[in-house]
One Martini backbone bead per residue (centre of mass of N, CA, C, O) as a GRO file, in nm:
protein
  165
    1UNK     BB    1  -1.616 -21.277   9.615
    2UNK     BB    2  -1.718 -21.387   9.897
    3UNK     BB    3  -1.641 -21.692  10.073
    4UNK     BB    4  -1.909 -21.698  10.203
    5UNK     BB    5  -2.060 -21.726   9.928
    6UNK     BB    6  -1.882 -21.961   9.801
    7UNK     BB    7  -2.002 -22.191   9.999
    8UNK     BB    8  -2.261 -22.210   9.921
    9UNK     BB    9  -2.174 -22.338   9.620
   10UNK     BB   10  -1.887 -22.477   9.756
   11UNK     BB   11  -1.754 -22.713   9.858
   12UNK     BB   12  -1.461 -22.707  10.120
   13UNK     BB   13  -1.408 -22.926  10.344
   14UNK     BB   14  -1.181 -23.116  10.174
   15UNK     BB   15  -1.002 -22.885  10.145
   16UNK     BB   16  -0.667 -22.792  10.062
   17UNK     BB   17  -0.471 -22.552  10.280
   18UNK     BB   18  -0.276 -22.227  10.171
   19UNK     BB   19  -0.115 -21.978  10.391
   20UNK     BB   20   0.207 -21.866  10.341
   21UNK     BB   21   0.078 -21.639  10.132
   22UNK     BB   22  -0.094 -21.337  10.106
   23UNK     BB   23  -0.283 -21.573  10.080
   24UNK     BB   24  -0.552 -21.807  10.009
   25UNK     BB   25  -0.549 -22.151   9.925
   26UNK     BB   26  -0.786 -22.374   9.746
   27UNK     BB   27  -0.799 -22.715   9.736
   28UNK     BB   28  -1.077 -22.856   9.541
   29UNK     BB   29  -1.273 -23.114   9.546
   30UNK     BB   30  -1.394 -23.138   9.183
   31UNK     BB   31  -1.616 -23.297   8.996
   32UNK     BB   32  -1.847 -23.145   8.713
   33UNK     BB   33  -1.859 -23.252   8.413
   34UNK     BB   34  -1.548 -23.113   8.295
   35UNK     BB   35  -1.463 -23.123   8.572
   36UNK     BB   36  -1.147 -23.173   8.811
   37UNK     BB   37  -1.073 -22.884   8.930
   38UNK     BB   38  -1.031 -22.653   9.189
   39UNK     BB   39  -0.885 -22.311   9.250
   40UNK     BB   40  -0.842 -22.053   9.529
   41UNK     BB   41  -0.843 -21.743   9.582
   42UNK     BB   42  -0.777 -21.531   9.911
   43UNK     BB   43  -0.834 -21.183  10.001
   44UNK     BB   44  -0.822 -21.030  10.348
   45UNK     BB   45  -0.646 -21.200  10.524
   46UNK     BB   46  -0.534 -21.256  10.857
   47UNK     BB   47  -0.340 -21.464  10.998
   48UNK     BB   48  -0.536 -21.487  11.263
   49UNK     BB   49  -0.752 -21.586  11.101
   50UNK     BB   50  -0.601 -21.807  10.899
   51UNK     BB   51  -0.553 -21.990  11.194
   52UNK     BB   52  -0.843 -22.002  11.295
   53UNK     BB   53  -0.989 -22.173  11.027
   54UNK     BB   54  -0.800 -22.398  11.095
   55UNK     BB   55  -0.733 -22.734  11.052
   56UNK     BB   56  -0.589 -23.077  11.078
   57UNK     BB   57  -0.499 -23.349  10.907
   58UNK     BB   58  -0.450 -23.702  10.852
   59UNK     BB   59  -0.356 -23.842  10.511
   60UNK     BB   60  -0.348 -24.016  10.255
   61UNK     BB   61  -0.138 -24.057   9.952
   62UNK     BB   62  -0.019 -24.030   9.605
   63UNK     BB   63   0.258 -24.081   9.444
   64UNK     BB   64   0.386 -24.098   9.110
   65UNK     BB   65   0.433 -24.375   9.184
   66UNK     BB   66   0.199 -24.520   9.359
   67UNK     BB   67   0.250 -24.429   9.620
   68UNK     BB   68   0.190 -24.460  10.007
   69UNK     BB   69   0.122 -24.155  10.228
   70UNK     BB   70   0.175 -23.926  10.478
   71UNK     BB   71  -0.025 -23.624  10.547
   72UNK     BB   72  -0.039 -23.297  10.637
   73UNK     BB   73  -0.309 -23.114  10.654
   74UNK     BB   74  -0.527 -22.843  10.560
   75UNK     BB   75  -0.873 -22.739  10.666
   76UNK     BB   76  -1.172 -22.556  10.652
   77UNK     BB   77  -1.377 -22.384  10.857
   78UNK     BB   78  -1.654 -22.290  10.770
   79UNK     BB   79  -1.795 -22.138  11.035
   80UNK     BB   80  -1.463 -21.984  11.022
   81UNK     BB   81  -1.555 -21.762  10.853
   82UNK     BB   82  -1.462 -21.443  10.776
   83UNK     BB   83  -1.618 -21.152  10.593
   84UNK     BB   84  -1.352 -21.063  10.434
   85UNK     BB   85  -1.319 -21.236  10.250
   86UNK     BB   86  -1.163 -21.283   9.893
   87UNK     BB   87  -1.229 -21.401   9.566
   88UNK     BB   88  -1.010 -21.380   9.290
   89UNK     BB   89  -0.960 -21.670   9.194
   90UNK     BB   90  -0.975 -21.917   8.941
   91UNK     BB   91  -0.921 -22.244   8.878
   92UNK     BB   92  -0.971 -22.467   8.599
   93UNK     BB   93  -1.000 -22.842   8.546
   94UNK     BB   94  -1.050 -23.053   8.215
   95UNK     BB   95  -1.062 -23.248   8.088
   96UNK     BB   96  -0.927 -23.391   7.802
   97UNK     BB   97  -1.218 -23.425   7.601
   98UNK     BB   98  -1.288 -23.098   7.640
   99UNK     BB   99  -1.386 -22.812   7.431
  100UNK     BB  100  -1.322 -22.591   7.558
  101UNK     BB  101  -1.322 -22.375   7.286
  102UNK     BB  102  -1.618 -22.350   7.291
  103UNK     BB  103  -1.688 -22.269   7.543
  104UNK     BB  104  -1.558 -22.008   7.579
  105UNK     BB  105  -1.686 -21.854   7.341
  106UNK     BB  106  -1.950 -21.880   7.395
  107UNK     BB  107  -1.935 -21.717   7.652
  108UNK     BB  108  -1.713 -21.454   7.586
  109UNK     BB  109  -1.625 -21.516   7.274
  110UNK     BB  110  -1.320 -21.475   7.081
  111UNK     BB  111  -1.082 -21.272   7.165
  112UNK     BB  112  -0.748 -21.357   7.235
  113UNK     BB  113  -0.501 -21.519   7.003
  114UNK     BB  114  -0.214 -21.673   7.036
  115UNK     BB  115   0.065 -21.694   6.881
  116UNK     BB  116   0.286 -21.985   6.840
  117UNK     BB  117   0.529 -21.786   6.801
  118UNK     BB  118   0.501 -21.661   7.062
  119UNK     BB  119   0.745 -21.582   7.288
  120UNK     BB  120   0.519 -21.517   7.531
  121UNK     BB  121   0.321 -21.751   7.543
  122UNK     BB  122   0.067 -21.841   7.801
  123UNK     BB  123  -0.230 -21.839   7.645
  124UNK     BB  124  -0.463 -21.940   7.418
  125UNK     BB  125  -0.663 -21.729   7.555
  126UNK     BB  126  -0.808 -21.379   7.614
  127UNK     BB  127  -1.007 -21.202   7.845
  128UNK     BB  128  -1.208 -20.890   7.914
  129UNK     BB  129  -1.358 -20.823   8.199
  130UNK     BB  130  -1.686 -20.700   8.348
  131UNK     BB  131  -1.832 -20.665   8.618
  132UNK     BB  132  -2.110 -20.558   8.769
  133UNK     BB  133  -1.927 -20.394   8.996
  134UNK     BB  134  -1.655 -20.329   8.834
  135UNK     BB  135  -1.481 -20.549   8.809
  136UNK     BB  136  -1.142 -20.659   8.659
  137UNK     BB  137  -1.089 -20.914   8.411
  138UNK     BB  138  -0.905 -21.219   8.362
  139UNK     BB  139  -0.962 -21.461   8.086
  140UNK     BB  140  -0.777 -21.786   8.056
  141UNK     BB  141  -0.678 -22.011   7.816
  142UNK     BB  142  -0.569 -22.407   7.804
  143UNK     BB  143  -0.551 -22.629   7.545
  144UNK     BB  144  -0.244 -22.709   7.604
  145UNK     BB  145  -0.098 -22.957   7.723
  146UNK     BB  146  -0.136 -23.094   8.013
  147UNK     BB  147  -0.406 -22.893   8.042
  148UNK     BB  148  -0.724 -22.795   8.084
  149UNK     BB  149  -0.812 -22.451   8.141
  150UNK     BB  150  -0.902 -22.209   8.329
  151UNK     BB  151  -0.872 -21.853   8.438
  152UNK     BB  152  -0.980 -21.637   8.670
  153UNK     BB  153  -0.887 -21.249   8.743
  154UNK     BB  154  -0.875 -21.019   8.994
  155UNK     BB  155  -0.838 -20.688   8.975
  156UNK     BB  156  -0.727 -20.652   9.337
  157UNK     BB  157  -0.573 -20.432   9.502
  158UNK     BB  158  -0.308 -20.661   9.644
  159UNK     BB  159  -0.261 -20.821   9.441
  160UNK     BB  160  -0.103 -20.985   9.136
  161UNK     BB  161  -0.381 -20.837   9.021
  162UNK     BB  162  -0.308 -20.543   8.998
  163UNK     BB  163  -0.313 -20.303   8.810
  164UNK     BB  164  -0.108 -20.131   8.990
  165UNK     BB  165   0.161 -20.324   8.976
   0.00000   0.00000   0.00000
């Protein structure tokens, strides 16, 4: 999905950016329904772009010990997005209580299982699909551990979900 589409439906204004390797990440503070965030990458932005759409601002920030400190963010210019860019991947994290494996299920079906004593397991269930553009895409999810997540994963060619890669 073209980034300039993905701001029309995700308010990006707060998000903190990070353009430092081959993509754009966008942390969004988002949070709706069982989601408390959500995260993505953005792929086809040359630097001298991805330096053009940026401002900084500084802001405070709480430390893991619950300390505050100042630091300096990027944040992208919703104005000034090039038609270039495209979202290729989304983290999406939920709540503690929400259902993942239920929700996930009944969109996608049953899926691949990966097996708890599976010494590669780094995923607790995944989907390969197909959107209606022909991209194909890897849906996988996370259902224990530190966190609940979702993650979709556009196999992209220049991207680290490349196909041929």
């Amino acid at each position: 999905m073209p980034l300039r589409d993905f701001v029309k439906q995700i308010d990006i204004s707060r998000a903190e950016s990070d353009h430092r390797f081959s993509y754009l990440e966008l942390n969004i503070p988002f949070a709706k329904g069982g989601v408390t965030g959500l995260r993505v990458r953005v792929h086809g932005l040359p630097a001298e772009q991805l330096d053009a759409m940026h401002t900084e601002e500084t802001v405070k920030k709480k430390g893991d010990s619950g300390d505050e400190y100042e630091a300096t963010v990027k944040r992208p210019r919703v104005s000034a997005i090039p038609a270039e860019g495209v979202v290729y991947s989304m983290y999406i994290e939920f709540e503690e209580g929400f259902d993942l494996k239920s929700w996930a299920e009944k969109a996608y079906g049953k899926g691949e299982v990966r097996a708890k004593d599976d010494e590669y397991h780094f995923y607790d269930q995944q989907w390969a699909k197909r959107s209606g553009d022909g991209l194909g895409w890897l849906i996988r999810a996370f259902y224990v551990g530190k966190g609940k997540s979702l993650r979709l994963l556009g196999r992209v060619p220049g991207t680290e979900w490349d196909p041929e890669a």
